[in-house]
Amino acid sequence: MKNFLSSKNTFTISVLWCVVVLLGFLLIMGFKNGAVLLPAMIVLSLVIGLILWILLDTRYVIKNGLLFYRSGPFRGRIEIEKIKKIQNYSGLFVPVTMKPALDYKGYIISYNNHEDIFVSPKKPNVFLDELLKINPKIEVI
C-alpha cells in the first residue's frame, strides 16, 4: 500500500482558510449576539467542517491494483488496469468534473471510456512510477 498526500497550493489553501476563519467569526458573533438562528448556525458549522475535512484529508492510496482517492467526504476508486492516459496539467481551470486536489498542478487521469479525474500528489514522480509498475500500458503525456 502506497499513500500519497495531495500537494497544496498556497493560494488555494489561503482562500480556504480565510473562508473557514470568516465563517467561524460569523458563527461566533451570531452566537454571542443571538442574531443567528439555529438552522443557520448548523449550516455554517457544517460548511466549516466540510472545508476543514477537505483541507486535512485529501490523499491518494495505491493498493491491490486500485487507486483510491479521497478529499473529505468525496471518495472513489479506479482500477489501475483501466487507466488509459495520464496527462501532466497546470492551470486554475481544470477541464474535468472530479478534482480531489488542493493544487493547480497535477495529473489528469483518463480511465474507462470517457471518465477523467484530476489529482495532485505531493510526490508526482513516485506516484506515476507506482501506477506504471502496475499498468505499464498507460500513455503518459
GROMACS .gro file of N, CA, C and O in nm, residues 24-89:
model
  264
   24GLY      N    1  -1.625   3.110   1.073
   24GLY     CA    2  -1.614   3.090   1.218
   24GLY      C    3  -1.641   3.219   1.294
   24GLY      O    4  -1.710   3.219   1.396
   25PHE      N    5  -1.588   3.330   1.243
   25PHE     CA    6  -1.613   3.460   1.305
   25PHE      C    7  -1.762   3.494   1.301
   25PHE      O    8  -1.819   3.537   1.402
   26LEU      N    9  -1.825   3.473   1.186
   26LEU     CA   10  -1.970   3.499   1.175
   26LEU      C   11  -2.050   3.411   1.270
   26LEU      O   12  -2.146   3.457   1.332
   27LEU      N   13  -2.009   3.287   1.281
   27LEU     CA   14  -2.077   3.194   1.370
   27LEU      C   15  -2.066   3.239   1.515
   27LEU      O   16  -2.165   3.243   1.589
   28ILE      N   17  -1.945   3.275   1.556
   28ILE     CA   18  -1.923   3.319   1.695
   28ILE      C   19  -1.997   3.449   1.724
   28ILE      O   20  -2.063   3.461   1.828
   29MET      N   21  -1.988   3.545   1.633
   29MET     CA   22  -2.056   3.673   1.654
   29MET      C   23  -2.208   3.655   1.657
   29MET      O   24  -2.276   3.716   1.738
   30GLY      N   25  -2.260   3.572   1.571
   30GLY     CA   26  -2.404   3.546   1.570
   30GLY      C   27  -2.449   3.476   1.697
   30GLY      O   28  -2.556   3.504   1.751
   31PHE      N   29  -2.365   3.386   1.746
   31PHE     CA   30  -2.397   3.315   1.870
   31PHE      C   31  -2.397   3.410   1.989
   31PHE      O   32  -2.487   3.407   2.073
   32LYS      N   33  -2.297   3.497   1.995
   32LYS     CA   34  -2.288   3.593   2.106
   32LYS      C   35  -2.405   3.691   2.105
   32LYS      O   36  -2.458   3.726   2.210
   33ASN      N   37  -2.441   3.738   1.987
   33ASN     CA   38  -2.549   3.836   1.975
   33ASN      C   39  -2.687   3.773   1.973
   33ASN      O   40  -2.787   3.844   1.984
   34GLY      N   41  -2.693   3.644   1.955
   34GLY     CA   42  -2.821   3.576   1.945
   34GLY      C   43  -2.895   3.613   1.817
   34GLY      O   44  -3.016   3.593   1.807
   35ALA      N   45  -2.821   3.665   1.719
   35ALA     CA   46  -2.884   3.712   1.595
   35ALA      C   47  -2.897   3.602   1.489
   35ALA      O   48  -2.970   3.618   1.394
   36VAL      N   49  -2.826   3.492   1.508
   36VAL     CA   50  -2.828   3.385   1.408
   36VAL      C   51  -2.919   3.273   1.458
   36VAL      O   52  -2.908   3.227   1.571
   37LEU      N   53  -3.008   3.232   1.373
   37LEU     CA   54  -3.100   3.124   1.408
   37LEU      C   55  -3.026   2.990   1.409
   37LEU      O   56  -2.923   2.973   1.343
   38LEU      N   57  -3.082   2.895   1.481
   38LEU     CA   58  -3.021   2.764   1.494
   38LEU      C   59  -2.995   2.697   1.358
   38LEU      O   60  -2.884   2.645   1.338
   39PRO      N   61  -3.089   2.697   1.263
   39PRO     CA   62  -3.058   2.634   1.133
   39PRO      C   63  -2.938   2.698   1.062
   39PRO      O   64  -2.856   2.628   1.004
   40ALA      N   65  -2.925   2.830   1.071
   40ALA     CA   66  -2.811   2.898   1.009
   40ALA      C   67  -2.681   2.859   1.078
   40ALA      O   68  -2.578   2.841   1.013
   41MET      N   69  -2.684   2.846   1.210
   41MET     CA   70  -2.565   2.805   1.284
   41MET      C   71  -2.523   2.663   1.246
   41MET      O   72  -2.405   2.635   1.232
   42ILE      N   73  -2.622   2.576   1.227
   42ILE     CA   74  -2.592   2.439   1.188
   42ILE      C   75  -2.530   2.436   1.049
   42ILE      O   76  -2.430   2.368   1.027
   43VAL      N   77  -2.586   2.512   0.955
   43VAL     CA   78  -2.533   2.515   0.819
   43VAL      C   79  -2.390   2.571   0.818
   43VAL      O   80  -2.301   2.514   0.754
   44LEU      N   81  -2.367   2.681   0.889
   44LEU     CA   82  -2.232   2.737   0.896
   44LEU      C   83  -2.133   2.637   0.955
   44LEU      O   84  -2.021   2.621   0.906
   45SER      N   85  -2.174   2.569   1.061
   45SER     CA   86  -2.087   2.468   1.124
   45SER      C   87  -2.055   2.355   1.028
   45SER      O   88  -1.941   2.308   1.020
   46LEU      N   89  -2.156   2.310   0.952
   46LEU     CA   90  -2.133   2.202   0.856
   46LEU      C   91  -2.040   2.244   0.743
   46LEU      O   92  -1.953   2.166   0.701
   47VAL      N   93  -2.056   2.367   0.695
   47VAL     CA   94  -1.968   2.416   0.588
   47VAL      C   95  -1.824   2.427   0.640
   47VAL      O   96  -1.730   2.387   0.571
   48ILE      N   97  -1.807   2.480   0.760
   48ILE     CA   98  -1.673   2.488   0.819
   48ILE      C   99  -1.613   2.349   0.833
   48ILE      O  100  -1.498   2.324   0.797
   49GLY      N  101  -1.692   2.254   0.884
   49GLY     CA  102  -1.644   2.116   0.899
   49GLY      C  103  -1.606   2.054   0.766
   49GLY      O  104  -1.504   1.985   0.756
   50LEU      N  105  -1.686   2.077   0.663
   50LEU     CA  106  -1.658   2.022   0.530
   50LEU      C  107  -1.526   2.076   0.475
   50LEU      O  108  -1.441   2.000   0.427
   51ILE      N  109  -1.507   2.206   0.484
   51ILE     CA  110  -1.383   2.266   0.433
   51ILE      C  111  -1.262   2.214   0.510
   51ILE      O  112  -1.159   2.180   0.451
   52LEU      N  113  -1.273   2.206   0.642
   52LEU     CA  114  -1.162   2.153   0.723
   52LEU      C  115  -1.132   2.008   0.688
   52LEU      O  116  -1.015   1.968   0.679
   53TRP      N  117  -1.237   1.929   0.668
   53TRP     CA  118  -1.220   1.788   0.632
   53TRP      C  119  -1.145   1.776   0.500
   53TRP      O  120  -1.053   1.696   0.486
   54ILE      N  121  -1.182   1.858   0.403
   54ILE     CA  122  -1.113   1.856   0.273
   54ILE      C  123  -0.968   1.900   0.289
   54ILE      O  124  -0.876   1.839   0.233
   55LEU      N  125  -0.944   2.006   0.365
   55LEU     CA  126  -0.808   2.056   0.386
   55LEU      C  127  -0.718   1.953   0.452
   55LEU      O  128  -0.600   1.941   0.419
   56LEU      N  129  -0.772   1.880   0.547
   56LEU     CA  130  -0.691   1.789   0.627
   56LEU      C  131  -0.688   1.646   0.577
   56LEU      O  132  -0.605   1.567   0.623
   57ASP      N  133  -0.777   1.611   0.483
   57ASP     CA  134  -0.784   1.471   0.440
   57ASP      C  135  -0.803   1.458   0.289
   57ASP      O  136  -0.904   1.406   0.243
   58THR      N  137  -0.707   1.508   0.214
   58THR     CA  138  -0.706   1.487   0.070
   58THR      C  139  -0.582   1.404   0.039
   58THR      O  140  -0.470   1.447   0.062
   59ARG      N  141  -0.606   1.283  -0.010
   59ARG     CA  142  -0.497   1.188  -0.032
   59ARG      C  143  -0.533   1.085  -0.138
   59ARG      O  144  -0.648   1.072  -0.177
   60TYR      N  145  -0.431   1.010  -0.178
   60TYR     CA  146  -0.446   0.904  -0.278
   60TYR      C  147  -0.373   0.781  -0.226
   60TYR      O  148  -0.264   0.792  -0.170
   61VAL      N  149  -0.434   0.665  -0.244
   61VAL     CA  150  -0.375   0.541  -0.196
   61VAL      C  151  -0.376   0.440  -0.310
   61VAL      O  152  -0.477   0.422  -0.377
   62ILE      N  153  -0.261   0.377  -0.332
   62ILE     CA  154  -0.250   0.269  -0.431
   62ILE      C  155  -0.242   0.139  -0.354
   62ILE      O  156  -0.150   0.120  -0.274
   63LYS      N  157  -0.341   0.052  -0.378
   63LYS     CA  158  -0.349  -0.072  -0.302
   63LYS      C  159  -0.422  -0.178  -0.384
   63LYS      O  160  -0.530  -0.152  -0.437
   64ASN      N  161  -0.365  -0.295  -0.394
   64ASN     CA  162  -0.427  -0.409  -0.462
   64ASN      C  163  -0.476  -0.377  -0.603
   64ASN      O  164  -0.585  -0.415  -0.643
   65GLY      N  165  -0.394  -0.306  -0.679
   65GLY     CA  166  -0.430  -0.274  -0.817
   65GLY      C  167  -0.535  -0.166  -0.832
   65GLY      O  168  -0.589  -0.145  -0.941
   66LEU      N  169  -0.564  -0.096  -0.724
   66LEU     CA  170  -0.664   0.011  -0.726
   66LEU      C  171  -0.601   0.143  -0.681
   66LEU      O  172  -0.512   0.144  -0.596
   67LEU      N  173  -0.650   0.252  -0.739
   67LEU     CA  174  -0.614   0.385  -0.694
   67LEU      C  175  -0.735   0.441  -0.620
   67LEU      O  176  -0.841   0.462  -0.678
   68PHE      N  177  -0.720   0.459  -0.490
   68PHE     CA  178  -0.826   0.517  -0.408
   68PHE      C  179  -0.796   0.666  -0.393
   68PHE      O  180  -0.682   0.705  -0.369
   69TYR      N  181  -0.898   0.748  -0.407
   69TYR     CA  182  -0.881   0.892  -0.385
   69TYR      C  183  -0.985   0.936  -0.284
   69TYR      O  184  -1.093   0.881  -0.274
   70ARG      N  185  -0.946   1.037  -0.207
   70ARG     CA  186  -1.041   1.094  -0.111
   70ARG      C  187  -1.005   1.239  -0.083
   70ARG      O  188  -0.888   1.275  -0.074
   71SER      N  189  -1.107   1.317  -0.073
   71SER     CA  190  -1.094   1.458  -0.040
   71SER      C  191  -1.215   1.492   0.047
   71SER      O  192  -1.323   1.521  -0.003
   72GLY      N  193  -1.194   1.481   0.179
   72GLY     CA  194  -1.307   1.494   0.270
   72GLY      C  195  -1.405   1.381   0.245
   72GLY      O  196  -1.367   1.265   0.238
   73PRO      N  197  -1.533   1.414   0.225
   73PRO     CA  198  -1.633   1.309   0.203
   73PRO      C  199  -1.636   1.256   0.059
   73PRO      O  200  -1.705   1.159   0.031
   74PHE      N  201  -1.562   1.318  -0.032
   74PHE     CA  202  -1.562   1.278  -0.172
   74PHE      C  203  -1.456   1.170  -0.192
   74PHE      O  204  -1.337   1.195  -0.180
   75ARG      N  205  -1.505   1.049  -0.224
   75ARG     CA  206  -1.415   0.934  -0.232
   75ARG      C  207  -1.448   0.848  -0.352
   75ARG      O  208  -1.559   0.853  -0.404
   76GLY      N  209  -1.352   0.770  -0.393
   76GLY     CA  210  -1.376   0.678  -0.503
   76GLY      C  211  -1.254   0.592  -0.527
   76GLY      O  212  -1.153   0.603  -0.457
   77ARG      N  213  -1.266   0.506  -0.627
   77ARG     CA  214  -1.154   0.418  -0.662
   77ARG      C  215  -1.154   0.395  -0.812
   77ARG      O  216  -1.258   0.399  -0.878
   78ILE      N  217  -1.035   0.371  -0.862
   78ILE     CA  218  -1.014   0.348  -1.004
   78ILE      C  219  -0.929   0.223  -1.018
   78ILE      O  220  -0.826   0.209  -0.951
   79GLU      N  221  -0.971   0.132  -1.106
   79GLU     CA  222  -0.888   0.016  -1.137
   79GLU      C  223  -0.770   0.065  -1.221
   79GLU      O  224  -0.790   0.121  -1.330
   80ILE      N  225  -0.650   0.045  -1.172
   80ILE     CA  226  -0.531   0.096  -1.240
   80ILE      C  227  -0.516   0.034  -1.379
   80ILE      O  228  -0.471   0.099  -1.472
   81GLU      N  229  -0.560  -0.089  -1.396
   81GLU     CA  230  -0.553  -0.154  -1.528
   81GLU      C  231  -0.642  -0.085  -1.631
   81GLU      O  232  -0.622  -0.099  -1.750
   82LYS      N  233  -0.741  -0.008  -1.585
   82LYS     CA  234  -0.832   0.061  -1.677
   82LYS      C  235  -0.788   0.204  -1.708
   82LYS      O  236  -0.854   0.274  -1.784
   83ILE      N  237  -0.676   0.245  -1.650
   83ILE     CA  238  -0.624   0.379  -1.680
   83ILE      C  239  -0.562   0.375  -1.819
   83ILE      O  240  -0.476   0.292  -1.848
   84LYS      N  241  -0.606   0.465  -1.904
   84LYS     CA  242  -0.557   0.470  -2.040
   84LYS      C  243  -0.448   0.575  -2.059
   84LYS      O  244  -0.351   0.554  -2.131
   85LYS      N  245  -0.467   0.691  -1.995
   85LYS     CA  246  -0.377   0.804  -2.020
   85LYS      C  247  -0.363   0.888  -1.893
   85LYS      O  248  -0.457   0.906  -1.818
   86ILE      N  249  -0.241   0.941  -1.874
   86ILE     CA  250  -0.215   1.036  -1.766
   86ILE      C  251  -0.147   1.157  -1.830
   86ILE      O  252  -0.045   1.144  -1.896
   87GLN      N  253  -0.209   1.272  -1.808
   87GLN     CA  254  -0.159   1.395  -1.867
   87GLN      C  255  -0.117   1.493  -1.758
   87GLN      O  256  -0.195   1.520  -1.667
   88ASN      N  257   0.005   1.544  -1.768
   88ASN     CA  258   0.051   1.646  -1.676
   88ASN      C  259  -0.026   1.775  -1.705
   88ASN      O  260  -0.040   1.813  -1.821
   89TYR      N  261  -0.079   1.840  -1.602
   89TYR     CA  262  -0.161   1.959  -1.624
   89TYR      C  263  -0.130   2.064  -1.518
   89TYR      O  264  -0.109   2.032  -1.402
   0.00000   0.00000   0.00000
